[in-house]
mmCIF file of C-alpha atoms in Angstrom:
data_model
loop_
_atom_site.group_PDB
_atom_site.id
_atom_site.type_symbol
_atom_site.label_atom_id
_atom_site.label_comp_id
_atom_site.label_asym_id
_atom_site.label_seq_id
_atom_site.Cartn_x
_atom_site.Cartn_y
_atom_site.Cartn_z
ATOM 1 C CA GLY A 39 -7.461 -14.976 -20.591
ATOM 2 C CA ALA A 40 -5.289 -12.205 -22.383
ATOM 3 C CA LEU A 41 -5.629 -10.085 -19.381
ATOM 4 C CA ASP A 42 -3.388 -12.371 -17.599
ATOM 5 C CA ARG A 43 -0.797 -12.907 -20.406
ATOM 6 C CA PRO A 44 2.146 -10.726 -20.747
ATOM 7 C CA MET A 45 2.967 -9.677 -24.437
ATOM 8 C CA PRO A 46 6.027 -11.445 -25.350
ATOM 9 C CA GLY A 47 9.024 -9.202 -26.818
ATOM 10 C CA LYS A 48 7.056 -5.775 -26.292
ATOM 11 C CA ARG A 49 8.527 -3.163 -24.118
ATOM 12 C CA ALA A 50 5.709 -0.533 -23.593
ATOM 13 C CA ARG A 51 6.128 2.868 -23.329
ATOM 14 C CA VAL A 52 5.111 5.116 -20.372
ATOM 15 C CA ALA A 53 2.328 7.602 -21.290
ATOM 16 C CA LEU A 54 3.478 11.117 -20.976
ATOM 17 C CA PRO A 55 1.027 14.090 -21.120
ATOM 18 C CA PRO A 56 1.604 16.683 -23.836
ATOM 19 C CA ARG A 57 2.956 20.025 -22.592
ATOM 20 C CA GLY A 58 0.171 21.985 -20.549
ATOM 21 C CA ALA A 59 -2.343 19.000 -21.026
ATOM 22 C CA CYS A 60 -4.417 17.340 -18.200
ATOM 23 C CA ARG A 61 -6.543 14.428 -18.663
ATOM 24 C CA GLU A 62 -9.968 14.155 -17.055
ATOM 25 C CA GLU A 63 -10.967 10.839 -15.587
ATOM 26 C CA GLY A 64 -13.909 10.541 -17.817
ATOM 27 C CA GLN A 65 -11.641 9.956 -20.934
ATOM 28 C CA HIS A 66 -10.522 6.582 -19.362
ATOM 29 C CA ARG A 67 -13.568 4.670 -20.626
ATOM 30 C CA GLN A 68 -11.335 1.609 -21.507
ATOM 31 C CA VAL A 69 -7.863 0.555 -21.250
ATOM 32 C CA PHE A 70 -5.841 -2.276 -23.051
ATOM 33 C CA ASP A 71 -3.930 -5.367 -21.909
ATOM 34 C CA ALA A 72 -0.544 -6.320 -23.252
ATOM 35 C CA THR A 73 -2.143 -8.274 -26.175
ATOM 36 C CA GLY A 74 -3.986 -4.842 -27.159
ATOM 37 C CA ARG A 75 -7.269 -6.406 -26.266
ATOM 38 C CA ALA A 76 -9.486 -3.362 -24.751
ATOM 39 C CA VAL A 77 -11.162 -3.685 -21.617
ATOM 40 C CA ALA A 78 -14.012 -1.440 -20.357
ATOM 41 C CA LEU A 79 -14.090 0.612 -17.136
ATOM 42 C CA TRP A 80 -16.833 1.563 -14.910
ATOM 43 C CA PRO A 81 -16.979 5.082 -13.491
ATOM 44 C CA LEU A 82 -14.350 6.517 -11.204
ATOM 45 C CA LEU A 83 -14.259 4.834 -7.841
ATOM 46 C CA ALA A 84 -11.526 6.861 -6.021
ATOM 47 C CA LYS A 85 -9.033 9.435 -6.593
ATOM 48 C CA GLY A 86 -5.766 9.939 -4.730
ATOM 49 C CA GLY A 87 -2.661 11.769 -4.988
ATOM 50 C CA GLU A 88 -0.821 9.248 -7.247
ATOM 51 C CA GLY A 89 -3.818 7.963 -9.513
ATOM 52 C CA SER A 90 -7.229 7.229 -9.979
ATOM 53 C CA VAL A 91 -9.056 3.798 -9.418
ATOM 54 C CA TYR A 92 -11.843 2.488 -11.623
ATOM 55 C CA PRO A 93 -13.644 -1.000 -11.569
ATOM 56 C CA LEU A 94 -13.178 -3.250 -14.462
ATOM 57 C CA ALA A 95 -16.299 -3.753 -16.301
ATOM 58 C CA GLY A 96 -17.654 -7.354 -16.009
ATOM 59 C CA ARG A 97 -15.028 -8.325 -13.400
ATOM 60 C CA PRO A 98 -16.474 -7.429 -9.906
ATOM 61 C CA ASN A 99 -13.296 -8.310 -8.133
ATOM 62 C CA VAL A 100 -10.739 -6.308 -10.136
ATOM 63 C CA LEU A 101 -9.865 -2.730 -10.081
ATOM 64 C CA VAL A 102 -7.636 -0.559 -12.329
ATOM 65 C CA LYS A 103 -5.221 1.923 -11.099
ATOM 66 C CA ILE A 104 -4.293 4.672 -13.638
ATOM 67 C CA TYR A 105 -1.422 6.972 -12.678
ATOM 68 C CA HIS A 106 -1.995 10.650 -13.006
ATOM 69 C CA PRO A 107 -0.281 12.188 -15.843
ATOM 70 C CA ALA A 108 1.961 14.260 -13.668
ATOM 71 C CA LYS A 109 3.166 11.194 -11.788
ATOM 72 C CA LEU A 110 4.023 9.377 -14.946
ATOM 73 C CA ALA A 111 6.000 12.402 -16.269
ATOM 74 C CA GLN A 112 7.875 12.471 -12.920
ATOM 75 C CA THR A 113 8.603 8.897 -12.036
ATOM 76 C CA GLY A 114 6.680 6.837 -14.650
ATOM 77 C CA ILE A 115 9.704 4.825 -15.933
ATOM 78 C CA ARG A 116 10.708 3.873 -12.272
ATOM 79 C CA LEU A 117 6.917 2.984 -11.546
ATOM 80 C CA LYS A 118 6.566 0.744 -14.605
ATOM 81 C CA ALA A 119 9.783 -1.124 -13.739
ATOM 82 C CA LYS A 120 8.640 -1.691 -10.132
ATOM 83 C CA ILE A 121 5.148 -2.786 -11.235
ATOM 84 C CA GLU A 122 6.659 -5.115 -13.749
ATOM 85 C CA ALA A 123 8.829 -6.657 -10.944
ATOM 86 C CA ALA A 124 5.679 -7.050 -8.485
ATOM 87 C CA ILE A 125 3.794 -8.846 -11.481
ATOM 88 C CA ILE A 126 6.749 -11.276 -12.158
ATOM 89 C CA LEU A 127 6.998 -11.736 -8.268
ATOM 90 C CA ARG A 128 3.502 -12.973 -8.146
ATOM 91 C CA GLN A 129 3.875 -15.375 -10.791
ATOM 92 C CA ARG A 130 6.961 -16.906 -9.138
ATOM 93 C CA ILE A 131 5.331 -16.823 -5.526
ATOM 94 C CA PRO A 132 1.883 -18.483 -5.510
ATOM 95 C CA GLU A 133 1.310 -17.493 -1.917
ATOM 96 C CA LEU A 134 0.886 -13.681 -2.810
ATOM 97 C CA SER A 135 -2.330 -14.751 -4.593
ATOM 98 C CA GLN A 136 -3.591 -16.399 -1.150
ATOM 99 C CA LEU A 137 -2.882 -13.354 0.899
ATOM 100 C CA PRO A 138 -5.173 -10.322 1.517
ATOM 101 C CA LEU A 139 -3.207 -7.950 -0.919
ATOM 102 C CA ALA A 140 -4.307 -5.522 -3.548
ATOM 103 C CA TRP A 141 -1.103 -6.822 -5.342
ATOM 104 C CA PRO A 142 -0.497 -5.610 -8.961
ATOM 105 C CA GLN A 143 -1.669 -8.344 -11.245
ATOM 106 C CA LEU A 144 -1.082 -7.232 -14.806
ATOM 107 C CA ALA A 145 -0.103 -3.936 -16.507
ATOM 108 C CA VAL A 146 -2.801 -1.602 -18.434
ATOM 109 C CA PHE A 147 -2.108 0.634 -21.531
ATOM 110 C CA ASP A 148 -3.775 3.130 -23.564
ATOM 111 C CA GLY A 149 -4.639 2.563 -27.184
ATOM 112 C CA GLN A 150 -1.034 3.623 -28.309
ATOM 113 C CA GLY A 151 0.569 1.104 -26.060
ATOM 114 C CA ASN A 152 1.806 3.576 -23.500
ATOM 115 C CA TRP A 153 1.725 2.252 -19.998
ATOM 116 C CA LEU A 154 -0.749 3.719 -17.683
ATOM 117 C CA GLY A 155 -0.920 1.690 -14.386
ATOM 118 C CA TYR A 156 -2.137 -1.949 -13.394
ATOM 119 C CA ALA A 157 -4.984 -3.767 -12.524
ATOM 120 C CA MET A 158 -5.388 -5.654 -8.970
ATOM 121 C CA ARG A 159 -7.684 -7.300 -6.783
ATOM 122 C CA TRP A 160 -10.578 -5.196 -5.290
ATOM 123 C CA ALA A 161 -9.797 -5.389 -1.419
ATOM 124 C CA GLN A 162 -12.562 -6.244 0.895
ATOM 125 C CA GLY A 163 -13.620 -4.154 3.927
ATOM 126 C CA ARG A 164 -13.508 -0.436 5.141
ATOM 127 C CA PRO A 165 -10.533 1.849 5.668
ATOM 128 C CA ILE A 166 -9.094 2.123 9.352
ATOM 129 C CA ARG A 167 -8.176 5.559 9.184
ATOM 130 C CA GLY A 168 -11.246 6.021 11.413
ATOM 131 C CA PHE A 169 -9.182 4.312 14.130
ATOM 132 C CA ARG A 170 -7.864 7.723 14.994
ATOM 133 C CA ASN A 171 -11.237 8.750 16.547
ATOM 134 C CA PRO A 172 -13.179 6.126 18.633
ATOM 135 C CA ALA A 173 -16.553 7.592 17.304
ATOM 136 C CA LEU A 174 -15.478 6.872 13.952
ATOM 137 C CA VAL A 175 -14.601 3.333 14.861
ATOM 138 C CA ARG A 176 -18.356 2.898 16.134
ATOM 139 C CA ARG A 177 -19.468 4.333 13.121
ATOM 140 C CA ASP A 178 -17.822 2.432 10.472
ATOM 141 C CA PHE A 179 -17.415 -0.805 12.374
ATOM 142 C CA PRO A 180 -20.498 -1.287 14.565
ATOM 143 C CA GLY A 181 -20.687 -4.327 16.656
ATOM 144 C CA LEU A 182 -16.770 -4.720 16.493
ATOM 145 C CA GLY A 183 -15.588 -6.583 19.342
ATOM 146 C CA ARG A 184 -12.202 -7.058 20.938
ATOM 147 C CA ALA A 185 -11.961 -10.782 20.004
ATOM 148 C CA LEU A 186 -12.431 -9.952 16.482
ATOM 149 C CA LEU A 187 -10.114 -7.237 16.279
ATOM 150 C CA ALA A 188 -7.278 -9.211 17.892
ATOM 151 C CA THR A 189 -7.819 -12.241 15.608
ATOM 152 C CA ALA A 190 -7.627 -9.811 12.792
ATOM 153 C CA LEU A 191 -4.305 -8.081 13.930
ATOM 154 C CA CYS A 192 -2.739 -11.663 14.605
ATOM 155 C CA ASP A 193 -3.639 -12.604 10.891
ATOM 156 C CA LEU A 194 -2.160 -9.210 9.780
ATOM 157 C CA ILE A 195 1.101 -9.969 11.460
ATOM 158 C CA GLU A 196 1.100 -13.577 9.923
ATOM 159 C CA THR A 197 0.467 -12.018 6.646
ATOM 160 C CA VAL A 198 3.599 -9.505 7.004
ATOM 161 C CA LYS A 199 5.796 -12.573 8.072
ATOM 162 C CA VAL A 200 5.077 -14.276 4.746
ATOM 163 C CA LEU A 201 5.884 -11.155 2.860
ATOM 164 C CA HIS A 202 9.162 -10.856 4.896
ATOM 165 C CA ARG A 203 10.038 -14.385 3.958
ATOM 166 C CA HIS A 204 10.116 -13.228 0.265
ATOM 167 C CA GLN A 205 11.990 -10.231 0.989
ATOM 168 C CA ILE A 206 9.013 -7.889 0.489
ATOM 169 C CA CYS A 207 8.876 -4.901 3.149
ATOM 170 C CA LEU A 208 5.784 -2.693 3.321
ATOM 171 C CA GLY A 209 7.581 0.259 4.311
ATOM 172 C CA ASP A 210 4.886 2.768 4.411
ATOM 173 C CA ILE A 211 2.765 1.247 7.396
ATOM 174 C CA ASN A 212 0.006 3.461 8.384
ATOM 175 C CA LEU A 213 -3.788 3.650 9.191
ATOM 176 C CA ASP A 214 -4.573 4.856 5.635
ATOM 177 C CA ASN A 215 -3.026 1.609 3.923
ATOM 178 C CA PHE A 216 -5.280 -1.052 5.540
ATOM 179 C CA LEU A 217 -8.860 -2.129 5.283
ATOM 180 C CA LEU A 218 -10.952 -4.122 7.914
ATOM 181 C CA ASP A 219 -13.138 -6.912 6.436
ATOM 182 C CA MET A 220 -15.272 -7.642 9.557
ATOM 183 C CA ALA A 221 -17.021 -10.362 7.486
ATOM 184 C CA ASN A 222 -13.875 -12.390 7.215
ATOM 185 C CA GLY A 223 -12.014 -11.130 10.296
ATOM 186 C CA ARG A 224 -9.046 -10.022 8.136
ATOM 187 C CA PHE A 225 -7.208 -6.822 7.211
ATOM 188 C CA TRP A 226 -6.287 -6.009 3.795
ATOM 189 C CA LEU A 227 -3.215 -4.588 2.617
ATOM 190 C CA ILE A 228 -3.716 -1.845 0.005
ATOM 191 C CA ASP A 229 -1.218 0.620 -1.867
ATOM 192 C CA CYS A 230 1.035 -2.463 -2.559
ATOM 193 C CA ASP A 231 2.823 -0.391 -5.270
ATOM 194 C CA SER A 232 4.664 1.437 -2.499
ATOM 195 C CA PHE A 233 6.079 -1.847 -1.016
ATOM 196 C CA GLN A 234 9.760 -2.336 -1.116
ATOM 197 C CA LEU A 235 10.587 -5.349 -3.553
ATOM 198 C CA THR A 236 13.455 -7.392 -4.466
ATOM 199 C CA LEU A 237 13.782 -9.144 -7.758
ATOM 200 C CA ASP A 238 16.716 -10.883 -9.457
ATOM 201 C CA ASN A 239 18.951 -9.046 -6.866
ATOM 202 C CA THR A 240 17.385 -5.680 -7.739
ATOM 203 C CA ARG A 241 15.736 -3.791 -4.978
ATOM 204 C CA TYR A 242 12.870 -1.376 -5.726
ATOM 205 C CA PRO A 243 12.457 0.865 -2.826
ATOM 206 C CA CYS A 244 9.755 2.104 -0.679
ATOM 207 C CA PRO A 245 10.186 6.131 -1.101
ATOM 208 C CA VAL A 246 7.237 7.421 1.034
ATOM 209 C CA GLY A 247 6.318 7.160 4.530
ATOM 210 C CA GLN A 248 4.598 9.095 7.534
ATOM 211 C CA GLU A 249 7.129 10.531 9.925
ATOM 212 C CA SER A 250 5.101 9.323 12.977
ATOM 213 C CA MET A 251 5.420 5.904 11.864
ATOM 214 C CA ILE A 252 8.968 5.492 10.743
ATOM 215 C CA SER A 253 11.552 3.425 12.829
ATOM 216 C CA PRO A 254 14.186 5.196 14.783
ATOM 217 C CA GLU A 255 16.949 4.372 12.451
ATOM 218 C CA HIS A 256 15.296 5.705 9.182
ATOM 219 C CA GLN A 257 14.141 8.980 11.015
ATOM 220 C CA GLY A 258 15.117 12.015 8.760
ATOM 221 C CA GLN A 259 16.456 10.117 6.082
ATOM 222 C CA ASP A 260 15.740 10.158 2.351
ATOM 223 C CA LEU A 261 13.354 7.081 2.153
ATOM 224 C CA ALA A 262 13.973 6.806 -1.568
ATOM 225 C CA SER A 263 17.528 5.604 -0.647
ATOM 226 C CA VAL A 264 16.829 3.793 2.677
ATOM 227 C CA GLN A 265 16.697 -0.018 2.659
ATOM 228 C CA ARG A 266 13.707 -1.204 4.692
ATOM 229 C CA THR A 267 14.187 -4.204 6.805
ATOM 230 C CA PRO A 268 11.805 -6.604 8.739
ATOM 231 C CA GLU A 269 12.906 -4.936 11.799
ATOM 232 C CA SER A 270 12.138 -1.277 10.541
ATOM 233 C CA ASP A 271 8.581 -2.899 9.531
ATOM 234 C CA THR A 272 7.944 -4.436 12.923
ATOM 235 C CA PHE A 273 8.547 -1.220 14.452
ATOM 236 C CA SER A 274 6.043 0.506 12.297
ATOM 237 C CA LEU A 275 3.414 -2.391 12.533
ATOM 238 C CA THR A 276 3.776 -2.304 16.421
ATOM 239 C CA VAL A 277 2.946 1.235 16.555
ATOM 240 C CA LEU A 278 -0.078 0.523 14.282
ATOM 241 C CA VAL A 279 -1.275 -2.240 16.192
ATOM 242 C CA PHE A 280 -1.032 -0.046 19.453
ATOM 243 C CA MET A 281 -3.008 2.657 17.878
ATOM 244 C CA VAL A 282 -5.709 0.080 16.940
ATOM 245 C CA LEU A 283 -6.029 -1.281 20.137
ATOM 246 C CA MET A 284 -5.539 2.056 21.986
ATOM 247 C CA SER A 285 -8.392 3.993 20.247
ATOM 248 C CA GLY A 286 -6.089 5.881 18.076
ATOM 249 C CA ARG A 287 -3.578 6.962 20.599
ATOM 250 C CA HIS A 288 0.088 6.905 19.287
ATOM 251 C CA PRO A 289 2.624 5.259 21.643
ATOM 252 C CA PHE A 290 5.195 8.114 21.154
ATOM 253 C CA GLU A 291 2.810 11.020 21.064
ATOM 254 C CA HIS A 292 3.509 14.544 22.424
ATOM 255 C CA VAL A 293 5.062 14.832 25.802
ATOM 256 C CA GLY A 294 6.495 17.737 27.301
ATOM 257 C CA GLY A 295 6.266 19.708 23.861
ATOM 258 C CA SER A 296 8.380 17.078 22.146
ATOM 259 C CA ARG A 297 7.169 16.077 18.669
ATOM 260 C CA VAL A 298 6.372 12.322 17.792
ATOM 261 C CA ALA A 299 9.454 11.820 15.572
ATOM 262 C CA GLY A 300 11.402 13.430 18.322
ATOM 263 C CA ASN A 301 10.283 10.908 20.993
ATOM 264 C CA ILE A 302 10.695 8.282 18.520
ATOM 265 C CA ARG A 303 14.526 8.943 17.861
ATOM 266 C CA GLN A 304 14.882 9.345 21.796
ATOM 267 C CA SER A 305 12.965 6.216 22.658
ATOM 268 C CA HIS A 306 10.632 8.491 24.885
ATOM 269 C CA PHE A 307 7.568 6.204 25.531
ATOM 270 C CA PRO A 308 5.272 7.996 28.018
ATOM 271 C CA TYR A 309 2.852 4.819 28.847
ATOM 272 C CA GLY A 310 2.901 2.350 31.482
ATOM 273 C CA GLN A 311 4.995 4.093 34.043
ATOM 274 C CA SER A 312 4.620 7.226 36.335
ATOM 275 C CA ILE A 313 8.144 8.211 35.293
ATOM 276 C CA ARG A 314 9.769 10.892 33.016
ATOM 277 C CA PRO A 315 9.464 9.295 29.492
ATOM 278 C CA GLY A 316 12.910 7.967 28.540
ATOM 279 C CA SER A 317 14.589 8.233 31.836
ATOM 280 C CA GLN A 318 14.985 4.503 31.901
#
């Protein structure tokens, strides 16, 4: 319906808050699609550092992410351009709709036509951040077996390979950005708005990342200007796979007082041999 059709010829503005104003989540009872049609929102589902997420009323498989006013004021124009590029890529690359991604599907606006955020699929599963602690894994994923976990990780790797074929890099790979759907044995990728995209020779960077997951060549750099690569993604994905399979242990964790990032830079891998890390 109208929710999937862009408005031809209209360039929406980015919603910026009045000076000193702060919107409450309860005010977002409805948003508008690009045609100006109002769609109702259910109560707040989750709130993060960048924005708030609401279910779309009457559409149980759709969520709406509305960026916080401060985020829109700071980087709203760049965010809007990147989300527009992601929506176009989804239209050009049918495979994206078949992958377990919370990928932006369409833009949403306020009643004055100001851009607020986007709608996406409601990803299935539970967050895997608990894999840092074996007790949390047992609590959140009762009955999880090694075979299912290995199969799901292989599926995740295949998903990332498809993205790489289309010049899409995840960039910010960490335990907070994935859900595990045990019913279907799949990992879902969330926070897709942070991915590095390329559309018509324009690159939209991934400006964020956790130091403990960043590849050696990008350590200490300004991530907003870094060009992520399939190789840098593969490094971070390998760290994540290691942590999931090793009860949350990081492959480059502290040894002899060194920080994780320092061990990554120096290739100090403390597992597997009874030698000083990095001596080979």
